[in-house]
């Protein structure tokens, strides 16, 4: 799955480059973005933009930094709340297990662990979904308060806040079961305790089975809830909006409504943030914990098939057409996906080494018996003499300890093997991932050739018209002349119906402009005030 994740991201880079070139956004820079309307309305002062030279709303960087630090403290507090809920779920699991054991029912006593695990996972899922709604609204207010200049910076800050919280919110419980549950149990006579209760131990099948159960409930449960919400919520909102508009209209309009009126009755598009977030959380489930839950990719595939149809129905039939915005890539989402793919290698290495029985069995085969005869008896230790001397029954527990409760030599050998496996696994996988990254170019060769061709034609157009440009005199005419005052020289068609390279000489002022035109561009000559509006090969001159 780590190889698949990196390969997927590499081919997404190629797809991203193709789309950016197709829509003429490869050279789109943040400096071209206008300030957000909310930023412009709430900015305390105006200052000259050092790039464009135009005065625009300005918010001091020091004040923004102080607000970002304050928002970070709020994030830390919310993460602590998530940890409190996690401890509450752990205590709930222990209380339910004790209640099942005290019922005296043989069936409940036998299945006490499974009942406690499944019910606690459902409770955890409910808490996760509730906290997600609360924190998303809180993060939106914090990001708006931080006063980011452009929409891209605003969205990146908001996305980062929400993802950090959602990462801890969704993955804290699986991380606890995978790496902490059963590690601090102790041994008979010296049990580890938390707030007066014995620390949790894994079931007879090990923590990997419990981890798979929890991942199934959280991942599949979230997918079901999200799909139900995506199907019902737009329909409810659309029904409410039509009802409100019907009350406003009353009986004033009797004729059949126009098409644009029907479109206006649709609900406003809320953007793609929730869609991205859902896919990124799902990407984490199928890459980080795939060693414990190999069926995760299958459930993700089934969910995505349903999700595509629901989103198509939602965006086509329920939402208004969204306003298109230029973007060179998917922003901070790609960095998050790359971080998850790198983290998945480390987490899966630790899952295989410390949570599964793969390495203990392998070491036992190497040192004792290749057929694993007697392994189960070998993995169980006897209770210490001091525990039996205190009138307790002799018992056995899963650990590699001697009769005094100390770790055996096999335990330390196993620990060295585990650490060595992690180092070797990570180095081999990361080296393979770097090879994939090196072998797959980020930009397809066809797109790279098109970009080089466009740059060559632009330079060639300038060189071919150099003589015309040198003969233009700045004082040859005045700004108020007719449309014939501007000469459009060297029009080169580069991509059909997408963009054109145009070299323009203004005869009224002598300024030279080289344009990449996509549908329509307005150019203002600052020296004389001429406004040149271009639409493909059409040239119109006006004076302001």
Short mmCIF file of C-alpha atoms in Angstrom, two decimals:
data_model
loop_
_atom_site.label_atom_id
_atom_site.label_comp_id
_atom_site.label_asym_id
_atom_site.label_seq_id
_atom_site.Cartn_x
_atom_site.Cartn_y
_atom_site.Cartn_z
CA UNK A 1 0.00 0.00 0.00
CA UNK A 2 2.92 2.36 0.59
CA UNK A 3 4.10 1.71 -2.97
CA UNK A 4 0.58 2.31 -4.26
CA UNK A 5 0.25 5.55 -2.26
CA UNK A 6 3.49 7.02 -3.62
CA UNK A 7 2.73 5.86 -7.17
CA UNK A 8 -0.74 7.39 -6.92
CA UNK A 9 0.70 10.72 -5.80
CA UNK A 10 3.32 10.70 -8.55
CA UNK A 11 0.73 10.13 -11.24
CA UNK A 12 -1.49 12.76 -9.64
CA UNK A 13 1.37 15.25 -10.11
CA UNK A 14 1.34 14.41 -13.81
CA UNK A 15 -2.44 14.79 -14.01
CA UNK A 16 -2.22 18.07 -12.11
CA UNK A 17 0.39 19.41 -14.55
CA UNK A 18 -1.78 18.41 -17.51
CA UNK A 19 -4.86 20.14 -16.10
CA UNK A 20 -2.89 23.25 -15.10
CA UNK A 21 -1.51 23.56 -18.62
CA UNK A 22 -4.90 22.90 -20.19
CA UNK A 23 -6.51 25.73 -18.18
CA UNK A 24 -3.48 28.04 -18.48
CA UNK A 25 -2.70 28.03 -14.74
CA UNK A 26 0.86 26.69 -14.71
CA UNK A 27 2.36 30.12 -14.04
CA UNK A 28 -0.41 31.28 -11.75
CA UNK A 29 1.13 32.93 -8.71
CA UNK A 30 -0.30 34.01 -5.41
CA UNK A 31 0.68 37.61 -6.15
CA UNK A 32 -1.96 37.69 -8.87
CA UNK A 33 -4.71 37.02 -6.32
CA UNK A 34 -6.80 39.92 -5.15
CA UNK A 35 -7.33 40.41 -1.39
CA UNK A 36 -10.33 38.62 0.05
CA UNK A 37 -13.45 40.82 0.35
CA UNK A 38 -13.66 40.13 4.11
CA UNK A 39 -9.99 41.03 4.48
CA UNK A 40 -10.49 44.26 2.51
CA UNK A 41 -13.49 45.21 4.65
CA UNK A 42 -11.83 44.50 8.02
CA UNK A 43 -8.22 45.54 7.34
CA UNK A 44 -7.24 48.47 9.60
CA UNK A 45 -5.02 50.34 7.10
CA UNK A 46 -3.97 50.75 3.46
CA UNK A 47 -0.43 50.21 2.18
CA UNK A 48 1.27 49.97 -1.19
CA UNK A 49 1.77 46.45 -2.51
CA UNK A 50 5.53 46.09 -3.22
CA UNK A 51 4.82 43.77 -6.17
CA UNK A 52 2.00 45.54 -7.98
CA UNK A 53 2.66 49.06 -6.71
CA UNK A 54 -1.06 49.55 -5.98
CA UNK A 55 -2.43 50.58 -2.62
CA UNK A 56 -4.53 47.84 -1.04
CA UNK A 57 -5.81 46.82 2.40
CA UNK A 58 -3.06 45.74 4.80
CA UNK A 59 -2.94 43.87 8.11
CA UNK A 60 0.32 43.96 10.16
CA UNK A 61 2.22 40.68 10.14
CA UNK A 62 3.02 40.90 13.86
CA UNK A 63 -0.64 41.14 14.76
CA UNK A 64 -1.43 38.21 12.48
CA UNK A 65 1.35 36.12 14.07
CA UNK A 66 0.00 36.82 17.56
CA UNK A 67 -3.47 35.74 16.43
CA UNK A 68 -2.08 32.57 14.87
CA UNK A 69 -0.30 31.69 18.14
CA UNK A 70 -3.50 32.31 20.08
CA UNK A 71 -5.40 30.08 17.67
CA UNK A 72 -2.73 27.40 18.12
CA UNK A 73 -3.40 27.41 21.86
CA UNK A 74 -7.09 26.85 21.15
CA UNK A 75 -6.17 23.91 18.90
CA UNK A 76 -4.02 22.40 21.68
CA UNK A 77 -6.93 22.73 24.12
CA UNK A 78 -9.27 20.99 21.69
CA UNK A 79 -6.75 18.18 21.20
CA UNK A 80 -6.61 17.77 24.98
CA UNK A 81 -10.41 17.46 24.94
CA UNK A 82 -10.06 14.65 22.40
CA UNK A 83 -7.60 12.89 24.72
CA UNK A 84 -10.06 13.26 27.59
CA UNK A 85 -12.77 11.62 25.50
CA UNK A 86 -10.33 8.83 24.60
CA UNK A 87 -9.64 8.15 28.29
CA UNK A 88 -13.39 8.22 28.92
CA UNK A 89 -13.94 5.57 26.24
CA UNK A 90 -11.18 3.43 27.78
CA UNK A 91 -12.83 3.67 31.20
CA UNK A 92 -16.21 2.91 29.64
CA UNK A 93 -14.74 -0.24 28.09
CA UNK A 94 -13.39 -1.39 31.45
CA UNK A 95 -16.67 -0.70 33.26
CA UNK A 96 -18.72 -2.58 30.64
CA UNK A 97 -16.37 -5.57 30.87
CA UNK A 98 -16.70 -5.66 34.66
CA UNK A 99 -20.49 -5.45 34.42
CA UNK A 100 -20.56 -8.33 31.95
CA UNK A 101 -18.42 -10.49 34.23
CA UNK A 102 -20.60 -9.77 37.28
CA UNK A 103 -23.82 -10.83 35.56
CA UNK A 104 -23.03 -14.52 36.07
CA UNK A 105 -24.27 -15.33 32.57
CA UNK A 106 -21.80 -17.68 30.87
CA UNK A 107 -22.45 -16.22 27.40
CA UNK A 108 -22.00 -12.61 28.55
CA UNK A 109 -18.90 -13.54 30.54
CA UNK A 110 -17.37 -15.26 27.51
CA UNK A 111 -18.15 -12.40 25.12
CA UNK A 112 -17.53 -9.57 27.59
CA UNK A 113 -14.42 -8.38 25.80
CA UNK A 114 -16.03 -8.33 22.35
CA UNK A 115 -19.16 -6.58 23.64
CA UNK A 116 -17.08 -3.94 25.39
CA UNK A 117 -14.87 -3.36 22.33
CA UNK A 118 -17.71 -3.10 19.82
CA UNK A 119 -19.92 -0.87 21.99
CA UNK A 120 -16.99 1.41 22.91
CA UNK A 121 -16.06 1.73 19.22
CA UNK A 122 -19.62 2.86 18.43
CA UNK A 123 -19.56 5.37 21.28
CA UNK A 124 -16.18 6.59 20.03
CA UNK A 125 -17.59 7.02 16.51
CA UNK A 126 -20.45 9.18 17.82
CA UNK A 127 -18.02 11.34 19.80
CA UNK A 128 -15.75 11.68 16.76
CA UNK A 129 -18.58 12.87 14.51
CA UNK A 130 -19.89 15.34 17.11
CA UNK A 131 -16.44 16.79 17.82
CA UNK A 132 -15.79 17.12 14.07
CA UNK A 133 -18.82 19.38 13.62
CA UNK A 134 -17.93 21.52 16.64
CA UNK A 135 -14.29 21.96 15.72
CA UNK A 136 -14.92 22.71 12.03
CA UNK A 137 -17.06 25.72 12.94
CA UNK A 138 -14.50 26.80 15.56
CA UNK A 139 -11.61 26.50 13.07
CA UNK A 140 -13.52 28.58 10.53
CA UNK A 141 -13.96 31.41 13.05
CA UNK A 142 -10.31 31.24 14.11
CA UNK A 143 -9.08 31.35 10.52
CA UNK A 144 -11.32 34.32 9.72
CA UNK A 145 -10.00 36.08 12.84
CA UNK A 146 -6.37 35.56 11.71
CA UNK A 147 -6.98 37.89 8.71
CA UNK A 148 -5.18 36.13 5.84
CA UNK A 149 -4.84 38.32 2.76
CA UNK A 150 -5.81 35.99 -0.09
CA UNK A 151 -8.35 33.22 -0.41
CA UNK A 152 -5.59 30.64 -0.99
CA UNK A 153 -3.82 31.52 2.27
CA UNK A 154 -7.16 31.53 4.09
CA UNK A 155 -8.11 28.09 2.78
CA UNK A 156 -4.68 26.59 3.48
CA UNK A 157 -4.74 27.81 7.09
CA UNK A 158 -8.28 26.52 7.60
CA UNK A 159 -7.46 23.18 6.00
CA UNK A 160 -4.37 22.69 8.16
CA UNK A 161 -6.28 23.42 11.38
CA UNK A 162 -9.13 21.09 10.55
CA UNK A 163 -6.86 18.27 9.41
CA UNK A 164 -4.67 18.39 12.53
CA UNK A 165 -7.76 18.06 14.69
CA UNK A 166 -9.39 15.40 12.52
CA UNK A 167 -6.17 13.39 12.44
CA UNK A 168 -6.08 13.20 16.24
CA UNK A 169 -9.85 12.82 16.44
CA UNK A 170 -10.09 9.85 14.06
CA UNK A 171 -6.75 8.12 14.57
CA UNK A 172 -6.09 8.53 18.32
CA UNK A 173 -8.18 5.49 19.30
CA UNK A 174 -6.64 3.15 16.66
CA UNK A 175 -3.16 4.37 17.65
CA UNK A 176 -3.93 3.61 21.30
CA UNK A 177 -5.10 0.05 20.53
CA UNK A 178 -2.16 -0.57 18.17
CA UNK A 179 0.73 0.72 20.27
CA UNK A 180 -0.34 1.31 23.89
CA UNK A 181 -3.06 -1.14 24.86
CA UNK A 182 -1.59 -4.16 26.63
CA UNK A 183 1.90 -2.61 26.92
CA UNK A 184 1.60 -1.43 30.54
CA UNK A 185 -0.37 -4.27 32.10
CA UNK A 186 2.38 -5.55 34.36
CA UNK A 187 2.26 -9.06 35.76
CA UNK A 188 0.45 -10.87 38.59
CA UNK A 189 1.14 -9.10 41.86
CA UNK A 190 2.46 -5.96 40.08
CA UNK A 191 -0.35 -4.83 37.82
CA UNK A 192 -0.21 -1.35 36.27
CA UNK A 193 -3.14 0.87 37.20
CA UNK A 194 -4.71 4.10 35.95
CA UNK A 195 -6.93 6.03 38.38
CA UNK A 196 -7.37 2.92 40.52
CA UNK A 197 -8.29 0.64 37.60
CA UNK A 198 -6.06 -2.00 36.06
CA UNK A 199 -4.69 -1.07 32.67
CA UNK A 200 -6.33 -2.73 29.71
CA UNK A 201 -4.93 -5.91 28.27
CA UNK A 202 -5.50 -7.32 24.79
CA UNK A 203 -7.83 -10.26 24.26
CA UNK A 204 -6.69 -13.82 23.62
CA UNK A 205 -6.48 -13.09 19.88
CA UNK A 206 -4.15 -10.13 20.42
CA UNK A 207 -4.55 -6.41 19.87
CA UNK A 208 -4.47 -6.75 16.09
CA UNK A 209 -7.95 -8.30 16.04
CA UNK A 210 -9.35 -5.54 18.25
CA UNK A 211 -7.67 -2.94 16.06
CA UNK A 212 -9.29 -4.42 12.95
CA UNK A 213 -12.71 -4.36 14.66
CA UNK A 214 -12.28 -0.74 15.67
CA UNK A 215 -11.06 0.35 12.23
CA UNK A 216 -14.01 -1.40 10.60
CA UNK A 217 -16.55 0.35 12.85
CA UNK A 218 -14.96 3.82 12.62
CA UNK A 219 -14.12 3.78 8.91
CA UNK A 220 -17.24 2.08 7.56
CA UNK A 221 -19.50 3.83 10.09
CA UNK A 222 -18.18 7.23 9.03
CA UNK A 223 -18.66 6.35 5.36
CA UNK A 224 -22.29 5.33 5.94
CA UNK A 225 -23.08 8.44 7.98
CA UNK A 226 -21.38 10.73 5.42
CA UNK A 227 -23.25 9.17 2.49
CA UNK A 228 -26.59 9.46 4.28
CA UNK A 229 -25.83 13.10 5.08
CA UNK A 230 -24.81 13.87 1.49
CA UNK A 231 -28.07 12.37 0.24
CA UNK A 232 -30.50 13.87 2.78
CA UNK A 233 -29.04 17.24 3.79
CA UNK A 234 -29.08 18.84 0.29
CA UNK A 235 -32.64 17.67 -0.27
CA UNK A 236 -33.79 19.12 3.07
CA UNK A 237 -32.01 22.42 2.40
CA UNK A 238 -33.47 22.60 -1.12
CA UNK A 239 -36.98 21.92 0.21
CA UNK A 240 -36.65 24.63 2.84
CA UNK A 241 -35.36 27.16 0.31
CA UNK A 242 -38.17 26.47 -2.16
CA UNK A 243 -40.68 26.79 0.64
CA UNK A 244 -39.27 30.14 1.75
CA UNK A 245 -39.24 31.48 -1.82
CA UNK A 246 -42.82 30.33 -2.31
CA UNK A 247 -43.87 32.30 0.77
CA UNK A 248 -42.12 35.44 -0.53
CA UNK A 249 -43.67 35.18 -3.98
CA UNK A 250 -47.14 34.26 -2.87
CA UNK A 251 -49.51 34.41 -5.83
CA UNK A 252 -47.71 37.26 -7.62
CA UNK A 253 -46.23 35.14 -10.41
CA UNK A 254 -48.71 32.96 -12.21
CA UNK A 255 -46.76 32.20 -15.38
CA UNK A 256 -44.25 29.40 -15.62
CA UNK A 257 -40.87 30.40 -14.09
CA UNK A 258 -37.88 30.98 -16.33
CA UNK A 259 -34.89 28.69 -16.36
CA UNK A 260 -32.70 31.13 -14.46
CA UNK A 261 -35.37 31.41 -11.76
CA UNK A 262 -35.38 27.65 -11.34
CA UNK A 263 -31.61 27.69 -11.05
CA UNK A 264 -31.82 30.41 -8.39
CA UNK A 265 -34.06 28.17 -6.32
CA UNK A 266 -31.23 25.66 -6.00
CA UNK A 267 -29.09 25.87 -2.86
CA UNK A 268 -25.73 27.60 -2.97
CA UNK A 269 -22.67 25.40 -3.49
CA UNK A 270 -20.63 25.11 -0.29
CA UNK A 271 -17.35 24.23 -1.99
CA UNK A 272 -15.26 21.07 -2.05
CA UNK A 273 -13.67 21.23 1.39
CA UNK A 274 -15.78 18.45 2.90
CA UNK A 275 -15.15 16.25 -0.15
CA UNK A 276 -11.39 16.71 0.10
CA UNK A 277 -11.41 16.12 3.86
CA UNK A 278 -13.39 12.90 3.52
CA UNK A 279 -11.05 11.54 0.86
CA UNK A 280 -7.93 12.46 2.86
CA UNK A 281 -9.23 10.79 6.04
CA UNK A 282 -10.09 7.71 3.99
CA UNK A 283 -6.61 7.78 2.41
CA UNK A 284 -5.15 7.69 5.91
CA UNK A 285 -7.24 4.68 6.92
CA UNK A 286 -6.25 2.61 3.90
CA UNK A 287 -2.54 3.42 4.10
CA UNK A 288 -1.64 3.87 7.78
CA UNK A 289 -3.47 0.82 9.19
CA UNK A 290 -3.59 -1.49 6.18
CA UNK A 291 -1.45 -4.10 7.97
CA UNK A 292 -4.16 -4.46 10.63
CA UNK A 293 -7.20 -4.08 8.35
CA UNK A 294 -6.40 -5.37 4.83
CA UNK A 295 -10.04 -5.01 3.76
CA UNK A 296 -9.88 -1.21 4.15
CA UNK A 297 -9.04 -0.59 0.43
CA UNK A 298 -12.03 -2.73 -0.62
CA UNK A 299 -14.45 -0.76 1.55
CA UNK A 300 -12.89 2.48 0.30
CA UNK A 301 -13.44 1.39 -3.31
CA UNK A 302 -17.10 0.55 -2.65
CA UNK A 303 -17.59 3.83 -0.81
CA UNK A 304 -16.02 5.85 -3.64
CA UNK A 305 -18.27 4.19 -6.19
CA UNK A 306 -21.33 5.26 -4.19
CA UNK A 307 -19.79 8.65 -3.45
CA UNK A 308 -19.31 9.48 -7.14
CA UNK A 309 -22.99 8.90 -7.90
CA UNK A 310 -24.17 10.84 -4.85
CA UNK A 311 -21.88 13.78 -5.62
CA UNK A 312 -22.98 13.81 -9.25
CA UNK A 313 -26.63 13.98 -8.23
CA UNK A 314 -25.87 16.63 -5.60
CA UNK A 315 -23.83 18.98 -7.77
CA UNK A 316 -26.03 18.62 -10.87
CA UNK A 317 -29.52 18.59 -9.38
CA UNK A 318 -29.31 20.22 -5.93
CA UNK A 319 -26.57 22.86 -6.05
CA UNK A 320 -26.21 26.01 -8.12
CA UNK A 321 -23.33 26.07 -10.54
CA UNK A 322 -20.24 27.02 -8.49
CA UNK A 323 -18.16 30.05 -9.42
CA UNK A 324 -14.91 28.94 -11.06
CA UNK A 325 -11.65 30.07 -9.46
CA UNK A 326 -8.12 29.78 -10.80
CA UNK A 327 -5.73 27.43 -9.01
CA UNK A 328 -2.41 25.88 -9.95
CA UNK A 329 -2.85 22.79 -7.75
CA UNK A 330 -4.91 21.42 -4.87
CA UNK A 331 -2.90 23.41 -2.33
CA UNK A 332 -2.02 22.08 1.10
CA UNK A 333 -4.05 18.91 0.50
CA UNK A 334 -1.24 17.42 -1.58
CA UNK A 335 1.30 18.06 1.20
CA UNK A 336 -1.04 16.31 3.64
CA UNK A 337 -1.36 13.30 1.33
CA UNK A 338 2.42 13.10 0.99
CA UNK A 339 2.84 13.28 4.77
CA UNK A 340 0.29 10.48 5.24
CA UNK A 341 2.04 8.27 2.68
CA UNK A 342 5.38 8.74 4.49
CA UNK A 343 3.78 8.17 7.90
CA UNK A 344 2.13 4.98 6.67
CA UNK A 345 5.53 3.35 6.12
CA UNK A 346 6.61 4.00 9.71
CA UNK A 347 3.28 3.00 11.27
CA UNK A 348 3.03 -0.25 9.31
CA UNK A 349 6.61 -1.13 10.24
CA UNK A 350 5.77 -0.73 13.94
CA UNK A 351 2.49 -2.62 13.52
CA UNK A 352 4.26 -5.61 11.99
CA UNK A 353 7.11 -5.49 14.51
CA UNK A 354 5.33 -4.81 17.82
CA UNK A 355 1.61 -5.51 17.42
CA UNK A 356 1.57 -8.69 15.33
CA UNK A 357 3.08 -12.07 16.23
CA UNK A 358 5.05 -12.27 13.00
CA UNK A 359 8.51 -11.63 14.48
CA UNK A 360 8.05 -13.67 17.72
CA UNK A 361 6.99 -16.67 15.62
CA UNK A 362 9.87 -16.11 13.19
CA UNK A 363 12.44 -15.95 16.00
CA UNK A 364 10.98 -19.05 17.67
CA UNK A 365 11.20 -20.92 14.36
CA UNK A 366 14.84 -19.89 14.01
CA UNK A 367 15.92 -20.76 17.57
CA UNK A 368 13.67 -23.65 18.65
CA UNK A 369 11.34 -25.34 16.15
CA UNK A 370 10.68 -24.59 12.50
CA UNK A 371 7.16 -26.09 12.77
CA UNK A 372 6.19 -23.86 15.72
CA UNK A 373 5.49 -26.83 17.95
CA UNK A 374 5.19 -25.66 21.55
CA UNK A 375 5.09 -21.96 20.63
CA UNK A 376 1.84 -21.25 22.50
CA UNK A 377 3.17 -22.80 25.70
CA UNK A 378 6.47 -20.94 25.21
CA UNK A 379 4.69 -17.56 24.90
CA UNK A 380 2.93 -17.97 28.29
CA UNK A 381 4.72 -17.19 31.54
CA UNK A 382 4.00 -18.49 35.05
CA UNK A 383 2.92 -16.15 37.84
CA UNK A 384 5.78 -15.20 40.24
CA UNK A 385 6.46 -17.17 43.44
CA UNK A 386 5.55 -14.15 45.56
CA UNK A 387 2.10 -14.04 43.96
CA UNK A 388 1.47 -17.75 44.68
CA UNK A 389 2.86 -17.41 48.21
CA UNK A 390 0.21 -14.77 48.94
CA UNK A 391 -2.52 -17.48 48.69
CA UNK A 392 -3.25 -16.82 45.00
CA UNK A 393 -3.85 -19.54 42.45
CA UNK A 394 -1.00 -20.34 40.08
CA UNK A 395 -1.83 -18.79 36.69
CA UNK A 396 -0.24 -18.15 33.33
CA UNK A 397 -0.22 -14.93 31.28
CA UNK A 398 1.06 -13.89 27.88
CA UNK A 399 4.57 -12.48 28.25
CA UNK A 400 8.23 -13.46 28.03
CA UNK A 401 9.07 -13.31 31.78
CA UNK A 402 10.70 -15.70 34.21
CA UNK A 403 9.28 -16.91 37.53
CA UNK A 404 10.45 -13.72 39.28
CA UNK A 405 8.60 -11.44 36.81
CA UNK A 406 11.76 -10.31 35.00
CA UNK A 407 12.14 -10.33 31.24
CA UNK A 408 13.84 -13.37 29.74
CA UNK A 409 16.75 -13.39 27.32
CA UNK A 410 14.33 -14.26 24.50
CA UNK A 411 12.49 -10.96 25.13
CA UNK A 412 15.65 -8.91 24.67
CA UNK A 413 16.58 -10.84 21.54
CA UNK A 414 13.07 -10.25 20.22
CA UNK A 415 13.33 -6.53 20.99
CA UNK A 416 16.61 -6.30 19.02
CA UNK A 417 15.03 -8.18 16.11
CA UNK A 418 12.02 -5.84 16.16
CA UNK A 419 14.16 -2.70 16.10
CA UNK A 420 16.36 -4.14 13.36
CA UNK A 421 13.29 -5.07 11.32
CA UNK A 422 11.90 -1.54 11.61
CA UNK A 423 15.16 0.03 10.45
CA UNK A 424 15.60 -2.41 7.55
CA UNK A 425 11.93 -2.19 6.51
CA UNK A 426 11.90 1.62 6.49
CA UNK A 427 15.17 1.91 4.58
CA UNK A 428 14.13 -0.59 1.92
CA UNK A 429 10.67 0.91 1.46
CA UNK A 430 11.84 4.54 1.47
CA UNK A 431 14.59 3.70 -1.03
CA UNK A 432 12.03 2.02 -3.28
CA UNK A 433 9.73 5.04 -2.95
CA UNK A 434 12.54 7.39 -3.93
CA UNK A 435 13.22 5.21 -6.97
CA UNK A 436 9.56 5.47 -7.98
CA UNK A 437 9.72 9.24 -7.48
CA UNK A 438 12.84 9.43 -9.65
CA UNK A 439 11.53 7.18 -12.43
CA UNK A 440 8.15 8.92 -12.82
CA UNK A 441 8.57 12.55 -14.03
CA UNK A 442 6.26 15.12 -12.45
CA UNK A 443 5.32 16.64 -15.83
CA UNK A 444 4.37 14.47 -18.82
CA UNK A 445 6.72 14.72 -21.77
CA UNK A 446 3.94 15.92 -24.08
CA UNK A 447 3.07 18.80 -21.73
CA UNK A 448 6.73 19.72 -21.30
CA UNK A 449 7.18 19.88 -25.08
CA UNK A 450 4.11 22.13 -25.40
CA UNK A 451 5.43 24.50 -22.73
CA UNK A 452 8.84 24.72 -24.40
CA UNK A 453 7.18 25.27 -27.78
CA UNK A 454 5.10 28.14 -26.40
CA UNK A 455 8.13 29.83 -24.89
CA UNK A 456 10.05 29.43 -28.13
CA UNK A 457 7.24 30.98 -30.19
CA UNK A 458 6.96 33.89 -27.76
CA UNK A 459 10.66 34.66 -28.11
CA UNK A 460 10.48 34.22 -31.87
CA UNK A 461 7.54 36.66 -32.09
CA UNK A 462 9.53 39.28 -30.19
CA UNK A 463 12.60 38.77 -32.36
CA UNK A 464 10.64 38.93 -35.63
CA UNK A 465 9.02 42.23 -34.68
CA UNK A 466 12.06 43.88 -33.12
CA UNK A 467 12.42 46.24 -36.08
CA UNK A 468 8.81 47.40 -35.79
CA UNK A 469 9.20 48.05 -32.09
CA UNK A 470 12.32 50.18 -32.58
CA UNK A 471 10.63 52.41 -35.16
CA UNK A 472 7.77 53.38 -32.84
CA UNK A 473 8.04 56.92 -31.48
CA UNK A 474 6.44 57.77 -28.14
CA UNK A 475 5.43 61.25 -29.37
CA UNK A 476 3.89 60.11 -32.65
CA UNK A 477 0.30 60.63 -31.51
CA UNK A 478 -1.92 61.62 -28.62
CA UNK A 479 -3.96 59.43 -26.25
CA UNK A 480 -7.34 60.39 -27.67
CA UNK A 481 -7.05 58.91 -31.13
CA UNK A 482 -9.25 56.26 -32.71
CA UNK A 483 -9.14 52.52 -32.58
CA UNK A 484 -6.60 52.44 -35.44
CA UNK A 485 -3.94 53.84 -33.09
CA UNK A 486 -2.88 50.38 -31.82
CA UNK A 487 -1.08 47.82 -33.93
CA UNK A 488 -1.44 44.13 -33.10
CA UNK A 489 1.78 42.54 -34.35
CA UNK A 490 2.88 38.90 -34.45
CA UNK A 491 -0.25 37.02 -33.41
CA UNK A 492 0.75 33.37 -32.97
CA UNK A 493 -1.87 30.66 -32.35
CA UNK A 494 -0.37 28.28 -29.79
CA UNK A 495 -3.26 26.23 -28.42
CA UNK A 496 -6.55 26.17 -30.32
CA UNK A 497 -9.36 27.96 -28.47
CA UNK A 498 -7.28 28.25 -25.31
CA UNK A 499 -4.48 30.81 -25.42
CA UNK A 500 -2.68 33.09 -27.86
CA UNK A 501 0.68 34.82 -27.67
CA UNK A 502 0.29 38.46 -28.80
CA UNK A 503 2.96 41.14 -29.09
CA UNK A 504 1.27 44.57 -28.97
CA UNK A 505 2.67 48.04 -29.70
CA UNK A 506 0.63 51.08 -28.70
CA UNK A 507 1.23 53.93 -31.22
CA UNK A 508 -0.10 56.56 -28.84
CA UNK A 509 2.47 55.93 -26.12
CA UNK A 510 4.95 53.45 -27.58
CA UNK A 511 4.58 50.89 -24.78
CA UNK A 512 5.08 47.23 -25.64
CA UNK A 513 3.01 44.40 -24.15
CA UNK A 514 3.46 40.65 -24.55
CA UNK A 515 0.28 38.78 -23.61
CA UNK A 516 -0.78 35.22 -23.02
CA UNK A 517 -4.45 35.49 -23.85
CA UNK A 518 -7.09 33.10 -22.56
CA UNK A 519 -10.54 34.12 -23.80
CA UNK A 520 -10.26 37.80 -22.78
CA UNK A 521 -7.67 40.06 -21.07
CA UNK A 522 -7.77 43.77 -20.25
CA UNK A 523 -4.45 45.64 -20.35
CA UNK A 524 -4.03 49.22 -19.10
CA UNK A 525 -1.15 51.34 -20.33
CA UNK A 526 -0.06 53.25 -17.23
CA UNK A 527 1.86 55.93 -19.12
CA UNK A 528 -1.05 57.31 -21.15
CA UNK A 529 -4.23 55.69 -19.74
CA UNK A 530 -5.15 53.67 -22.84
CA UNK A 531 -7.33 50.65 -22.13
CA UNK A 532 -6.84 47.81 -24.64
CA UNK A 533 -9.45 45.05 -24.49
CA UNK A 534 -8.49 41.86 -26.27
CA UNK A 535 -10.68 38.97 -27.28
CA UNK A 536 -8.59 36.53 -29.35
CA UNK A 537 -7.71 38.46 -32.54
CA UNK A 538 -10.05 41.44 -31.85
CA UNK A 539 -8.52 44.76 -30.79
CA UNK A 540 -10.53 47.68 -29.36
CA UNK A 541 -9.03 50.90 -27.96
CA UNK A 542 -10.78 53.29 -25.59
CA UNK A 543 -9.54 56.30 -23.63
CA UNK A 544 -10.19 56.76 -19.90
#
